[in-house]
PDB file of C-alpha atoms and ligand atoms in Angstrom:
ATOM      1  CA  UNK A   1       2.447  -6.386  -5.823  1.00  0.00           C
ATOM      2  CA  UNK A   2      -0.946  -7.030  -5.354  1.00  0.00           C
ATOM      3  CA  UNK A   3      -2.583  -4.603  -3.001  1.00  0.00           C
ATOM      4  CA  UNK A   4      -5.787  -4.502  -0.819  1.00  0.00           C
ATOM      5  CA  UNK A   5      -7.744  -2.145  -2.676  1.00  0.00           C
ATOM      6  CA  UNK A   6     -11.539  -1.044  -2.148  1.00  0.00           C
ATOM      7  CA  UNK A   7     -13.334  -0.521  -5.604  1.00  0.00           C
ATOM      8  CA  UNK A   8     -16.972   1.185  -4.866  1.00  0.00           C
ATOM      9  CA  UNK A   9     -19.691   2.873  -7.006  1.00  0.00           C
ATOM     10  CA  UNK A  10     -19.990   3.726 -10.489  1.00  0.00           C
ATOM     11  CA  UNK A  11     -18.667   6.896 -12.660  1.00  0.00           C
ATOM     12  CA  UNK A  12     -15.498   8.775 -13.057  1.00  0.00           C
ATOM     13  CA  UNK A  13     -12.814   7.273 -11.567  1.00  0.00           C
ATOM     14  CA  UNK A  14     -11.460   8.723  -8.514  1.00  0.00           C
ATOM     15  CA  UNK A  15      -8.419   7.507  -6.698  1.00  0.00           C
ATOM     16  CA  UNK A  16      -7.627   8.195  -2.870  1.00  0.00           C
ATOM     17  CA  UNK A  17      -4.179   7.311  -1.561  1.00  0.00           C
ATOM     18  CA  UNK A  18      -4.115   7.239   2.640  1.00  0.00           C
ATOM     19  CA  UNK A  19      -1.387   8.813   5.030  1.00  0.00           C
ATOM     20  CA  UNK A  20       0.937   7.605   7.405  1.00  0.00           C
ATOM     21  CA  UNK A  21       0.783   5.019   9.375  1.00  0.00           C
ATOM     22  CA  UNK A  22      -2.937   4.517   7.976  1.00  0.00           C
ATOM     23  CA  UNK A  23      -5.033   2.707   5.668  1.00  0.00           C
ATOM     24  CA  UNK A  24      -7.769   2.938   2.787  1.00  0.00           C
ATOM     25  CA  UNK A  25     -10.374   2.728   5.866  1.00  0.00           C
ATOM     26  CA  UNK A  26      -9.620   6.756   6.300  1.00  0.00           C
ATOM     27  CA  UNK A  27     -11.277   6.790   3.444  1.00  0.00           C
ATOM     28  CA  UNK A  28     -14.471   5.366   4.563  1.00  0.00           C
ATOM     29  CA  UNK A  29     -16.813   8.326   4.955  1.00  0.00           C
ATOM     30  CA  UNK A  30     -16.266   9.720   1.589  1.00  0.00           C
ATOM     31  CA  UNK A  31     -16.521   6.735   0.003  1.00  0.00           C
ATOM     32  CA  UNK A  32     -20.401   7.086   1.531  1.00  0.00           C
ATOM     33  CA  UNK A  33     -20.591  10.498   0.543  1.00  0.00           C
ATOM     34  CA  UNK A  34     -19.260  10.267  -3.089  1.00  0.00           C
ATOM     35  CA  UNK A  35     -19.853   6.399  -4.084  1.00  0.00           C
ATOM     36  CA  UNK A  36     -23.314   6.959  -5.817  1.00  0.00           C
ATOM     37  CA  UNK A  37     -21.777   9.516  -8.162  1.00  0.00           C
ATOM     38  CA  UNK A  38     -17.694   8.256  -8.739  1.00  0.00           C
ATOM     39  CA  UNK A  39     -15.958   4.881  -8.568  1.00  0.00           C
ATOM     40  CA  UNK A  40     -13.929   5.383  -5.677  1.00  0.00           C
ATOM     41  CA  UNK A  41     -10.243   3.421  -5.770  1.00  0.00           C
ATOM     42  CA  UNK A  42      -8.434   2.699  -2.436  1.00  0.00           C
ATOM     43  CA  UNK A  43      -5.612   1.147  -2.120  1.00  0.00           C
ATOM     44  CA  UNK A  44      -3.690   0.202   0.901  1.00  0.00           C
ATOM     45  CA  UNK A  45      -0.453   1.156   0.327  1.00  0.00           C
ATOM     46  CA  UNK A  46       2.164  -1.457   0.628  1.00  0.00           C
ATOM     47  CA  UNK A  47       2.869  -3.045   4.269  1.00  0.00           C
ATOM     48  CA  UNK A  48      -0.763  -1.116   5.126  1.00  0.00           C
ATOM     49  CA  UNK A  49      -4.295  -2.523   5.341  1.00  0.00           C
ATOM     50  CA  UNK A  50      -4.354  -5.879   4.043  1.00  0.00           C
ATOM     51  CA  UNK A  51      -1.892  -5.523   1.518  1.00  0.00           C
ATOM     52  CA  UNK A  52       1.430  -6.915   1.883  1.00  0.00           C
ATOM     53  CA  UNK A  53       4.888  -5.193   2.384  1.00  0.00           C
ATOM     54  CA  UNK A  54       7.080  -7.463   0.028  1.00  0.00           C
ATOM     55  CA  UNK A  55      10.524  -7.406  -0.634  1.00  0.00           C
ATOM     56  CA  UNK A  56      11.412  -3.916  -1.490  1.00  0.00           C
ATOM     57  CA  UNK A  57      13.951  -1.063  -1.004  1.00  0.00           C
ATOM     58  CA  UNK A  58      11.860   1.469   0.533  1.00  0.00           C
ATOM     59  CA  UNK A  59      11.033   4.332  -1.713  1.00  0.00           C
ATOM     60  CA  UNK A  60       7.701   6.202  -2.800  1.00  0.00           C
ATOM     61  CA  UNK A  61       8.538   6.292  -6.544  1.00  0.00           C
ATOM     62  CA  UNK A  62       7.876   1.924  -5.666  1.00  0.00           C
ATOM     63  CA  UNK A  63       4.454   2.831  -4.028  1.00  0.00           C
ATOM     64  CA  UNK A  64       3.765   5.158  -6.906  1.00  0.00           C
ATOM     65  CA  UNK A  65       4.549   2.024  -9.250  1.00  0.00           C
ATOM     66  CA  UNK A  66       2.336   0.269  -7.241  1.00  0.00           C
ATOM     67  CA  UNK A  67      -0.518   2.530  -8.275  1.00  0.00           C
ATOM     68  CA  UNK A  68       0.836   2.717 -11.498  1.00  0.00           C
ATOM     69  CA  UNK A  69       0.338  -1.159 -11.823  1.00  0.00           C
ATOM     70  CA  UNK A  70      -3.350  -1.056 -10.453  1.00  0.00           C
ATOM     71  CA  UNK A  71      -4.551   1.452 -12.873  1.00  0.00           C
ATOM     72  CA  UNK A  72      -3.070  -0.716 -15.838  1.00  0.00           C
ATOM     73  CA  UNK A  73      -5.023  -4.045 -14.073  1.00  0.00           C
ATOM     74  CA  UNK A  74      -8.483  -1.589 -13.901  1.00  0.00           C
ATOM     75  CA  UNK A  75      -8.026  -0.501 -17.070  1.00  0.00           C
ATOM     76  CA  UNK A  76      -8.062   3.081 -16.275  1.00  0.00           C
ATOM     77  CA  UNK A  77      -5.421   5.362 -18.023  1.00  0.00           C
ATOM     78  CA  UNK A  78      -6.406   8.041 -16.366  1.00  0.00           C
ATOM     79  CA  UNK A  79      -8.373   9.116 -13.096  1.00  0.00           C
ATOM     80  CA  UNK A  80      -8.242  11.760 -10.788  1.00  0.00           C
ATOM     81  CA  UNK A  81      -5.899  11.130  -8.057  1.00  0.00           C
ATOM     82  CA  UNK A  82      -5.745  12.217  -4.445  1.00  0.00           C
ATOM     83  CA  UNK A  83      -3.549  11.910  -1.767  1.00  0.00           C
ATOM     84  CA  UNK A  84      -3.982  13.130   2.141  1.00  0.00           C
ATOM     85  CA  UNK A  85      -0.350  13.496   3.364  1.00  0.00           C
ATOM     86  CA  UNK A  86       1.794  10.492   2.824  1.00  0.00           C
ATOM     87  CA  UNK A  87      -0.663   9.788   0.340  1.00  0.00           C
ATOM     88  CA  UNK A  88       0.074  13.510  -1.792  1.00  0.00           C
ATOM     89  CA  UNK A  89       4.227  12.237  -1.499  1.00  0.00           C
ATOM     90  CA  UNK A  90       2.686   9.270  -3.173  1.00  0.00           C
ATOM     91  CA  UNK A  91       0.731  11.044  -5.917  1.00  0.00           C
ATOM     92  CA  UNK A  92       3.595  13.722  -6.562  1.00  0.00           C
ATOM     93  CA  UNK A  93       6.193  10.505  -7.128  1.00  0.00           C
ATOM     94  CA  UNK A  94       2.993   9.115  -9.529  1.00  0.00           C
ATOM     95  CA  UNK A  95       2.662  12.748 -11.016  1.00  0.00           C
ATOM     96  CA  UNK A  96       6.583  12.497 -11.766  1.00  0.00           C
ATOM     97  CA  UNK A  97       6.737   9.242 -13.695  1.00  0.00           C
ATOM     98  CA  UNK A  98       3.102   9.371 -15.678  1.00  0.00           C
ATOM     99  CA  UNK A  99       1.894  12.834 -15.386  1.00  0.00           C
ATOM    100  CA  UNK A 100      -0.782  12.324 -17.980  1.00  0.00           C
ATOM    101  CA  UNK A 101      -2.677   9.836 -16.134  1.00  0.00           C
ATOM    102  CA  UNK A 102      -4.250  12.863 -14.129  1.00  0.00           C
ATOM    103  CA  UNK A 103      -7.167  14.515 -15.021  1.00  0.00           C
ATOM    104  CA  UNK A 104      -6.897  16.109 -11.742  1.00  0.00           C
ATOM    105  CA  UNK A 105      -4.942  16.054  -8.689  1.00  0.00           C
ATOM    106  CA  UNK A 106      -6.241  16.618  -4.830  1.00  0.00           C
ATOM    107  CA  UNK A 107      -3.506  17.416  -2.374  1.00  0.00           C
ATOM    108  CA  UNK A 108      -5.043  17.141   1.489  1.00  0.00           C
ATOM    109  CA  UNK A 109      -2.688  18.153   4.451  1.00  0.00           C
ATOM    110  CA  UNK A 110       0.490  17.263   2.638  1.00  0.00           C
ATOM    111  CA  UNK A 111       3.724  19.171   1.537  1.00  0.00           C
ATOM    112  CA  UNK A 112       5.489  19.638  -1.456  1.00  0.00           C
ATOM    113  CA  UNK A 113       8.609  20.277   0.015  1.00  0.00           C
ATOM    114  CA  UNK A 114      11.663  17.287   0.289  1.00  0.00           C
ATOM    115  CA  UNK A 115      12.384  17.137   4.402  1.00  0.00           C
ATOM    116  CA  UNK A 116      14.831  18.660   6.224  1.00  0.00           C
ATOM    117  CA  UNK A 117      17.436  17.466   8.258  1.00  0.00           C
ATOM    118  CA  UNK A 118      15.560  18.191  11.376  1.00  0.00           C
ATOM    119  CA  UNK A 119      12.400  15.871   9.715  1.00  0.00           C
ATOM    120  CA  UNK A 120      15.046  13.380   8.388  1.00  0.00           C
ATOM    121  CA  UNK A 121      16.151  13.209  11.971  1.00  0.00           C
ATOM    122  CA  UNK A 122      12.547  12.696  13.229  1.00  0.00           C
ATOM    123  CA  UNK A 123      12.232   9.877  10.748  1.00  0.00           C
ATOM    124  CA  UNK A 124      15.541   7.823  12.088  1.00  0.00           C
ATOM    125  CA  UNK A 125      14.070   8.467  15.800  1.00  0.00           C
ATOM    126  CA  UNK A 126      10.690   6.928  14.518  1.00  0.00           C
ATOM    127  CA  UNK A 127      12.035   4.146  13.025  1.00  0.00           C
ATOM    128  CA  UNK A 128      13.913   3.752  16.246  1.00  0.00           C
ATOM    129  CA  UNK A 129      10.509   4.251  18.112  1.00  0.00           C
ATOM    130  CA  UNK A 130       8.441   1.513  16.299  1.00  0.00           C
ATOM    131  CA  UNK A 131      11.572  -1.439  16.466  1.00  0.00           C
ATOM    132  CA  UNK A 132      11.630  -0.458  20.677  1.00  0.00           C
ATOM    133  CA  UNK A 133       7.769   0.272  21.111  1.00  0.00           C
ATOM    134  CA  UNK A 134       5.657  -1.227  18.578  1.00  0.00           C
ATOM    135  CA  UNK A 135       3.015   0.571  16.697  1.00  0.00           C
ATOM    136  CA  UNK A 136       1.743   1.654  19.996  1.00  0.00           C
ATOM    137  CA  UNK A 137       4.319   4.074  20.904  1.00  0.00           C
ATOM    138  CA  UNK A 138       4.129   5.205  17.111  1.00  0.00           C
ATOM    139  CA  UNK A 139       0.002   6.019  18.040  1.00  0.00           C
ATOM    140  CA  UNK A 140       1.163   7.984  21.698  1.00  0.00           C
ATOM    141  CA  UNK A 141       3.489   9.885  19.602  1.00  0.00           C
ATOM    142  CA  UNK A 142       1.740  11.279  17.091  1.00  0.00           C
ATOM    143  CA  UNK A 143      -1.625  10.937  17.941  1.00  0.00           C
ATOM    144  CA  UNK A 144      -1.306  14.506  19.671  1.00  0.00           C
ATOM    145  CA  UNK A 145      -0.160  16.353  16.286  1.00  0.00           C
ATOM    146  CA  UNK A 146      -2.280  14.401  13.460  1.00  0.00           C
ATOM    147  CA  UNK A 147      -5.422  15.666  15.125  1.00  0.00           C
ATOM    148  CA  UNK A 148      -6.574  19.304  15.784  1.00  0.00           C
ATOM    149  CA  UNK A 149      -7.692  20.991  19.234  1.00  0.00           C
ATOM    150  CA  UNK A 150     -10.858  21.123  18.500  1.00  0.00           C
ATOM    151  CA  UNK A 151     -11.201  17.237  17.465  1.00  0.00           C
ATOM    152  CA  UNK A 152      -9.395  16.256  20.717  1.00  0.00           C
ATOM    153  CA  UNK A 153     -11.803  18.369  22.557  1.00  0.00           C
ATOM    154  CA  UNK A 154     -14.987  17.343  20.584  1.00  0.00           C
ATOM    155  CA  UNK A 155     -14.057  14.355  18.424  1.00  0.00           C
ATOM    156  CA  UNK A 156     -13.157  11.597  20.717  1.00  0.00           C
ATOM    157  CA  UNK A 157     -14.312   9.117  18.154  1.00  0.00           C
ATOM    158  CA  UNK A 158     -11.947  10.179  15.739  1.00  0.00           C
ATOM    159  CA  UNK A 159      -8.852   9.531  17.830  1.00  0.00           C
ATOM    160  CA  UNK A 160      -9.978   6.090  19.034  1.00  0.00           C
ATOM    161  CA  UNK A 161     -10.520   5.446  15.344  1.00  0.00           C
ATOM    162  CA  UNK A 162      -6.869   6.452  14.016  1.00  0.00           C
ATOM    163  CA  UNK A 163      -5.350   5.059  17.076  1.00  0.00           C
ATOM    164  CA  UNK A 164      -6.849   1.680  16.060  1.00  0.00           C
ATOM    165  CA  UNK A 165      -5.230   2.314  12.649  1.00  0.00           C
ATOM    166  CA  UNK A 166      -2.229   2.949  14.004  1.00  0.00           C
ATOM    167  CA  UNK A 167      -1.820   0.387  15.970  1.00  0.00           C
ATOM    168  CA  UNK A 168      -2.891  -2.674  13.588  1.00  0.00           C
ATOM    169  CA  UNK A 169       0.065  -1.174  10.929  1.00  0.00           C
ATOM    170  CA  UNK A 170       2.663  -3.679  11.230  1.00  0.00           C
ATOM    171  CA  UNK A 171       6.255  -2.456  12.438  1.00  0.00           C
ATOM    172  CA  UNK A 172       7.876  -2.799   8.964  1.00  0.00           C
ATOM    173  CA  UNK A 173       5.619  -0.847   7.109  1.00  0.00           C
ATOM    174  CA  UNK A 174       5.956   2.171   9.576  1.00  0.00           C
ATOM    175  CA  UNK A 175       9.965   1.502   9.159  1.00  0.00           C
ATOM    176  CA  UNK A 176       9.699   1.115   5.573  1.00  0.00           C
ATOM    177  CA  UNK A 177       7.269   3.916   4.848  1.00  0.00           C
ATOM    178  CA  UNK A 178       9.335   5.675   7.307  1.00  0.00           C
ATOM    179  CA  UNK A 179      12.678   5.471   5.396  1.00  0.00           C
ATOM    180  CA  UNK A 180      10.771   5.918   1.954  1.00  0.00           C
ATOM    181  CA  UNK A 181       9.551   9.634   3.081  1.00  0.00           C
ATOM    182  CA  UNK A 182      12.939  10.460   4.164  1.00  0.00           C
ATOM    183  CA  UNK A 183      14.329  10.010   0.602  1.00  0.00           C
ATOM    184  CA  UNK A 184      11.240  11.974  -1.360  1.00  0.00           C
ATOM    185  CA  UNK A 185      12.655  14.985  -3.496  1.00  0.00           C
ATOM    186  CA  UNK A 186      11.369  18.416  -3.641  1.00  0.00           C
ATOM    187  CA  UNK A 187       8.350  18.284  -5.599  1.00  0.00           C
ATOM    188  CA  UNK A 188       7.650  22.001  -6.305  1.00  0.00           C
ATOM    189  CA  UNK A 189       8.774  22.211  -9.889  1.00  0.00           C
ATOM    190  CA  UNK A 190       6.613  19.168 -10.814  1.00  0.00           C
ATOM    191  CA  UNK A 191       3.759  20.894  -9.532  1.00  0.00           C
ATOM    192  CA  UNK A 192       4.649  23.829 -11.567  1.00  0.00           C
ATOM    193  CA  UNK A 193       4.792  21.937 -14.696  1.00  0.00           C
ATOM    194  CA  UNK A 194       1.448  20.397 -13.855  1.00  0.00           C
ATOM    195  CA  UNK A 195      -1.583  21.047 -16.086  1.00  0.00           C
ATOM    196  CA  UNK A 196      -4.111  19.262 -15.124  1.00  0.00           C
ATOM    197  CA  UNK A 197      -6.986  21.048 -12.354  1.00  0.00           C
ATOM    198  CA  UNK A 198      -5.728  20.917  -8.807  1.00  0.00           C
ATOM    199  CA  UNK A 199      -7.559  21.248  -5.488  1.00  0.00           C
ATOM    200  CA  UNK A 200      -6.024  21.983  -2.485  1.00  0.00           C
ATOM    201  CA  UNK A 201      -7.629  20.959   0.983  1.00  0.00           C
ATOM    202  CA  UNK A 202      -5.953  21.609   4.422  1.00  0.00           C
ATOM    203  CA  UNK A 203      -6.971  22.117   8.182  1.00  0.00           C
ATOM    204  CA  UNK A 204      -6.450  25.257   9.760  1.00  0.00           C
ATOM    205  CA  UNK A 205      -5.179  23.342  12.562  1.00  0.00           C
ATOM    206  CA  UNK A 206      -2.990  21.254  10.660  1.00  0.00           C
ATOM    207  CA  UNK A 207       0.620  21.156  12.213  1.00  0.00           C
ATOM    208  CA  UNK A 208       1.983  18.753  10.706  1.00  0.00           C
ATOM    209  CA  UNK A 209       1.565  20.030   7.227  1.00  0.00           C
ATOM    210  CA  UNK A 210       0.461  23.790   8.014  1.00  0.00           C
ATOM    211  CA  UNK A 211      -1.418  26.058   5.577  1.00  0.00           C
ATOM    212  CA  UNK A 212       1.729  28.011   4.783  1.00  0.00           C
ATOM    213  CA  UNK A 213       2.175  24.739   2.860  1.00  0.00           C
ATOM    214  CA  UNK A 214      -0.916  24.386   1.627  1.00  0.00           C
ATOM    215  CA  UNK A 215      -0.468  27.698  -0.032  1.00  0.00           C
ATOM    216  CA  UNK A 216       3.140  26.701  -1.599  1.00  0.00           C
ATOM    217  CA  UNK A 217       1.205  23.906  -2.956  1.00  0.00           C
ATOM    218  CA  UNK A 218      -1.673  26.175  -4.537  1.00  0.00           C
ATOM    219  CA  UNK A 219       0.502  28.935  -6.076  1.00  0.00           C
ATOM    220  CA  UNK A 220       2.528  26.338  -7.872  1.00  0.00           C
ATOM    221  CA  UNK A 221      -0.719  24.349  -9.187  1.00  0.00           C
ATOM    222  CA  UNK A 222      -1.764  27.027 -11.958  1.00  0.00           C
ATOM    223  CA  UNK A 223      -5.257  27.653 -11.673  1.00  0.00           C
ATOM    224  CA  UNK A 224      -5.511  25.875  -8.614  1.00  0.00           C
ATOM    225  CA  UNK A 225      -7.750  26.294  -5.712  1.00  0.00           C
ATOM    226  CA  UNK A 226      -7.384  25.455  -2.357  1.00  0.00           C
ATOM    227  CA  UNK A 227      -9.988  25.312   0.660  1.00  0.00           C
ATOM    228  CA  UNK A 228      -8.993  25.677   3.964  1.00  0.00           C
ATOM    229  CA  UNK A 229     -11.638  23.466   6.949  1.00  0.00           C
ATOM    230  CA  UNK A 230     -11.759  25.488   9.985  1.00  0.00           C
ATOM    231  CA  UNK A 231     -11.646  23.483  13.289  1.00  0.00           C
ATOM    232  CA  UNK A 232     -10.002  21.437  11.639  1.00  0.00           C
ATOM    233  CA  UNK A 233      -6.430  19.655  12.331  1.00  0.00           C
ATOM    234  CA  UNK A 234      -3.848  17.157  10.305  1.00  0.00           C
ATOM    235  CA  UNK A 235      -6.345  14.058   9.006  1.00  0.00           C
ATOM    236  CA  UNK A 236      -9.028  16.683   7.536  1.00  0.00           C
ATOM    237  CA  UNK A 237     -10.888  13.367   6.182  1.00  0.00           C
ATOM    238  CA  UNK A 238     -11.218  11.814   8.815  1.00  0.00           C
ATOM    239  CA  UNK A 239     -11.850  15.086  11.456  1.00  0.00           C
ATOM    240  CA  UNK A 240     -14.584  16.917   9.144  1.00  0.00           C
ATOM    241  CA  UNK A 241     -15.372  14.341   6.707  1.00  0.00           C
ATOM    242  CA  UNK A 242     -18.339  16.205   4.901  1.00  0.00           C
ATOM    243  CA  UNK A 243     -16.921  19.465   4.982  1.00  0.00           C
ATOM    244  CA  UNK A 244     -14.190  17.256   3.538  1.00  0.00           C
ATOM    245  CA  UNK A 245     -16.677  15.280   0.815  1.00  0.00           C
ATOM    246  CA  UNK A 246     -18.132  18.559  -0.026  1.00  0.00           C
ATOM    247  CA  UNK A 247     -14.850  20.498  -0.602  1.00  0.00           C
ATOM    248  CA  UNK A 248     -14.209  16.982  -2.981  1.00  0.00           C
ATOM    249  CA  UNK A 249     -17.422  17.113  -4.790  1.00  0.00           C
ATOM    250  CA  UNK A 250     -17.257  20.835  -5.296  1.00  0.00           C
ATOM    251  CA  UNK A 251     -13.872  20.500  -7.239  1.00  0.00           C
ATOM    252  CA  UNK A 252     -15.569  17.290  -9.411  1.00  0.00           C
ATOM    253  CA  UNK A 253     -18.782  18.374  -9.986  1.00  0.00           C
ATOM    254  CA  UNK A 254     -17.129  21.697 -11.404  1.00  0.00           C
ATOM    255  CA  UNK A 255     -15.760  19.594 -14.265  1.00  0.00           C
ATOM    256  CA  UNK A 256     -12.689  20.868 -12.766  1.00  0.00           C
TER     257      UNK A 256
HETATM  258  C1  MLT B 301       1.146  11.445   7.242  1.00  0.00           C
HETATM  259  O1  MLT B 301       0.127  11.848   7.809  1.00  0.00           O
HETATM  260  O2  MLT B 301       1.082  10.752   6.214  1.00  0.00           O
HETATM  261  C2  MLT B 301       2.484  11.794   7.836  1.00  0.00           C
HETATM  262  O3  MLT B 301       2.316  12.656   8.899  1.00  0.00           O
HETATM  263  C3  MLT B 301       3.372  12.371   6.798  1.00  0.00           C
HETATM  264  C4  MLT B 301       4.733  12.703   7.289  1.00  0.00           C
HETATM  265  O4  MLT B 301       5.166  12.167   8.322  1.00  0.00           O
HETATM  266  O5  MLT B 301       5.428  13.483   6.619  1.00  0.00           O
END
């Protein structure tokens, strides 16, 4: 598969995997913020961006592959890896197959847990959603949740942003990424075996992925820490992206 992927700056290696139904342009601002000191890697993750969807039985472990496969092409055995929501499913299914390719893991707004059969059922009635509406009725639906009060109230730019995200993702890669999700195992004991440094970020207006998850997250990370961004709702990256950057930078600079 080969996959859109933005390659900036010199240094460590630091990998950012987007959410749902994004791309690696979330990633933009901290790609300014971070570029002069780490070589920022950002994919788009299959069906997203400008890479394609191919021929696949949707699953994350097959994203996580796809990763997988890009490290071995950069050369890079190991980096440390972040994912913001669909993006941390991503990294856990990565973390599963090749845990020793982290030297550190970032988990942003994103859960550990498998979904339930209430969230299973809100993935059949998106799928449903996107083949009847397009990618626009995907961007009325959850543009409400993925951002925080206080960004809809002060941020404008931010949802006109995502919504333009939203609705340039092609309807089979919201229906495949969409099925893939629904399928994702409980990652908790993966995260308990993990050894490498772990940072958690999340918005306290996240309520999609709330703190309470968050904190699952950071109690089964050993030696983990985990920053909560006030004002703050679902896309943290995108809503407060130094506060963001800075949480980011703290963790690196701190040799972890
Ligand atoms: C995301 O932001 O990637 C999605 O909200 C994740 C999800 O639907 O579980």
């Amino acid at each position: 598969m080969d996959l859109q992927v933005g390659d900036i700056g010199d240094g460590p290696p630091l990998v950012l995997l987007h959410a749902f139904p994004l791309s690696s342009a979330m990633w933009s601002r901290q790609v300014d913020a971070l570029g002069n000191d780490y070589r920022i890697i950002t994919p788009d993750q299959r069906g997203f961006g400008g890479s394609p969807l191919g021929d696949y039985e949707p699953s994350l472990d097959l994203v996580a592959d796809d990763v997988a496969a890009l490290l071995d092409d950069l050369g890079l055995d190991d980096v440390v890896l972040g994912g913001l929501s669909m993006g941390g499913y991503v990294a856990f299914a990565l973390f599963r197959r090749a845990p020793r390719r982290f030297t550190g893991m970032v988990l942003a707004d994103t859960k550990a847990q498998a979904d339930t059969q209430e969230g299973r059922e809100g993935r059949r009635k998106m799928i449903d959603l996107v083949r009847e509406g397009g990618a626009r009725a995907v961007a009325d639906q959850m543009l409400p949740k993925l951002l925080g009060p206080t960004s809809h109230d002060s941020r404008p730019e931010v949802a006109l942003a995502v919504r333009q995200m939203i609705e340039t993702a092609p309807v089979s890669a919201i229906a495949d990424a969409s099925r893939a999700m629904m399928g994702r195992p409980d990652s908790i004991p993966d995260l308990a075996a993990a050894r490498c440094p772990g940072l958690v970020i999340v918005g306290a207006e996240d309520v999609i992925t709330p703190a309470t998850d968050a904190a699952v997250m950071h109690r089964a990370i050993a030696g983990s820490r985990m920053v909560v961004l006030p004002g703050v709702g679902h896309l943290s990256s995108l809503e407060a992206p130094d506060a963001f950057s800075s949480a980011l930078s703290g963790f690196l600079q701190s040799g972890m």
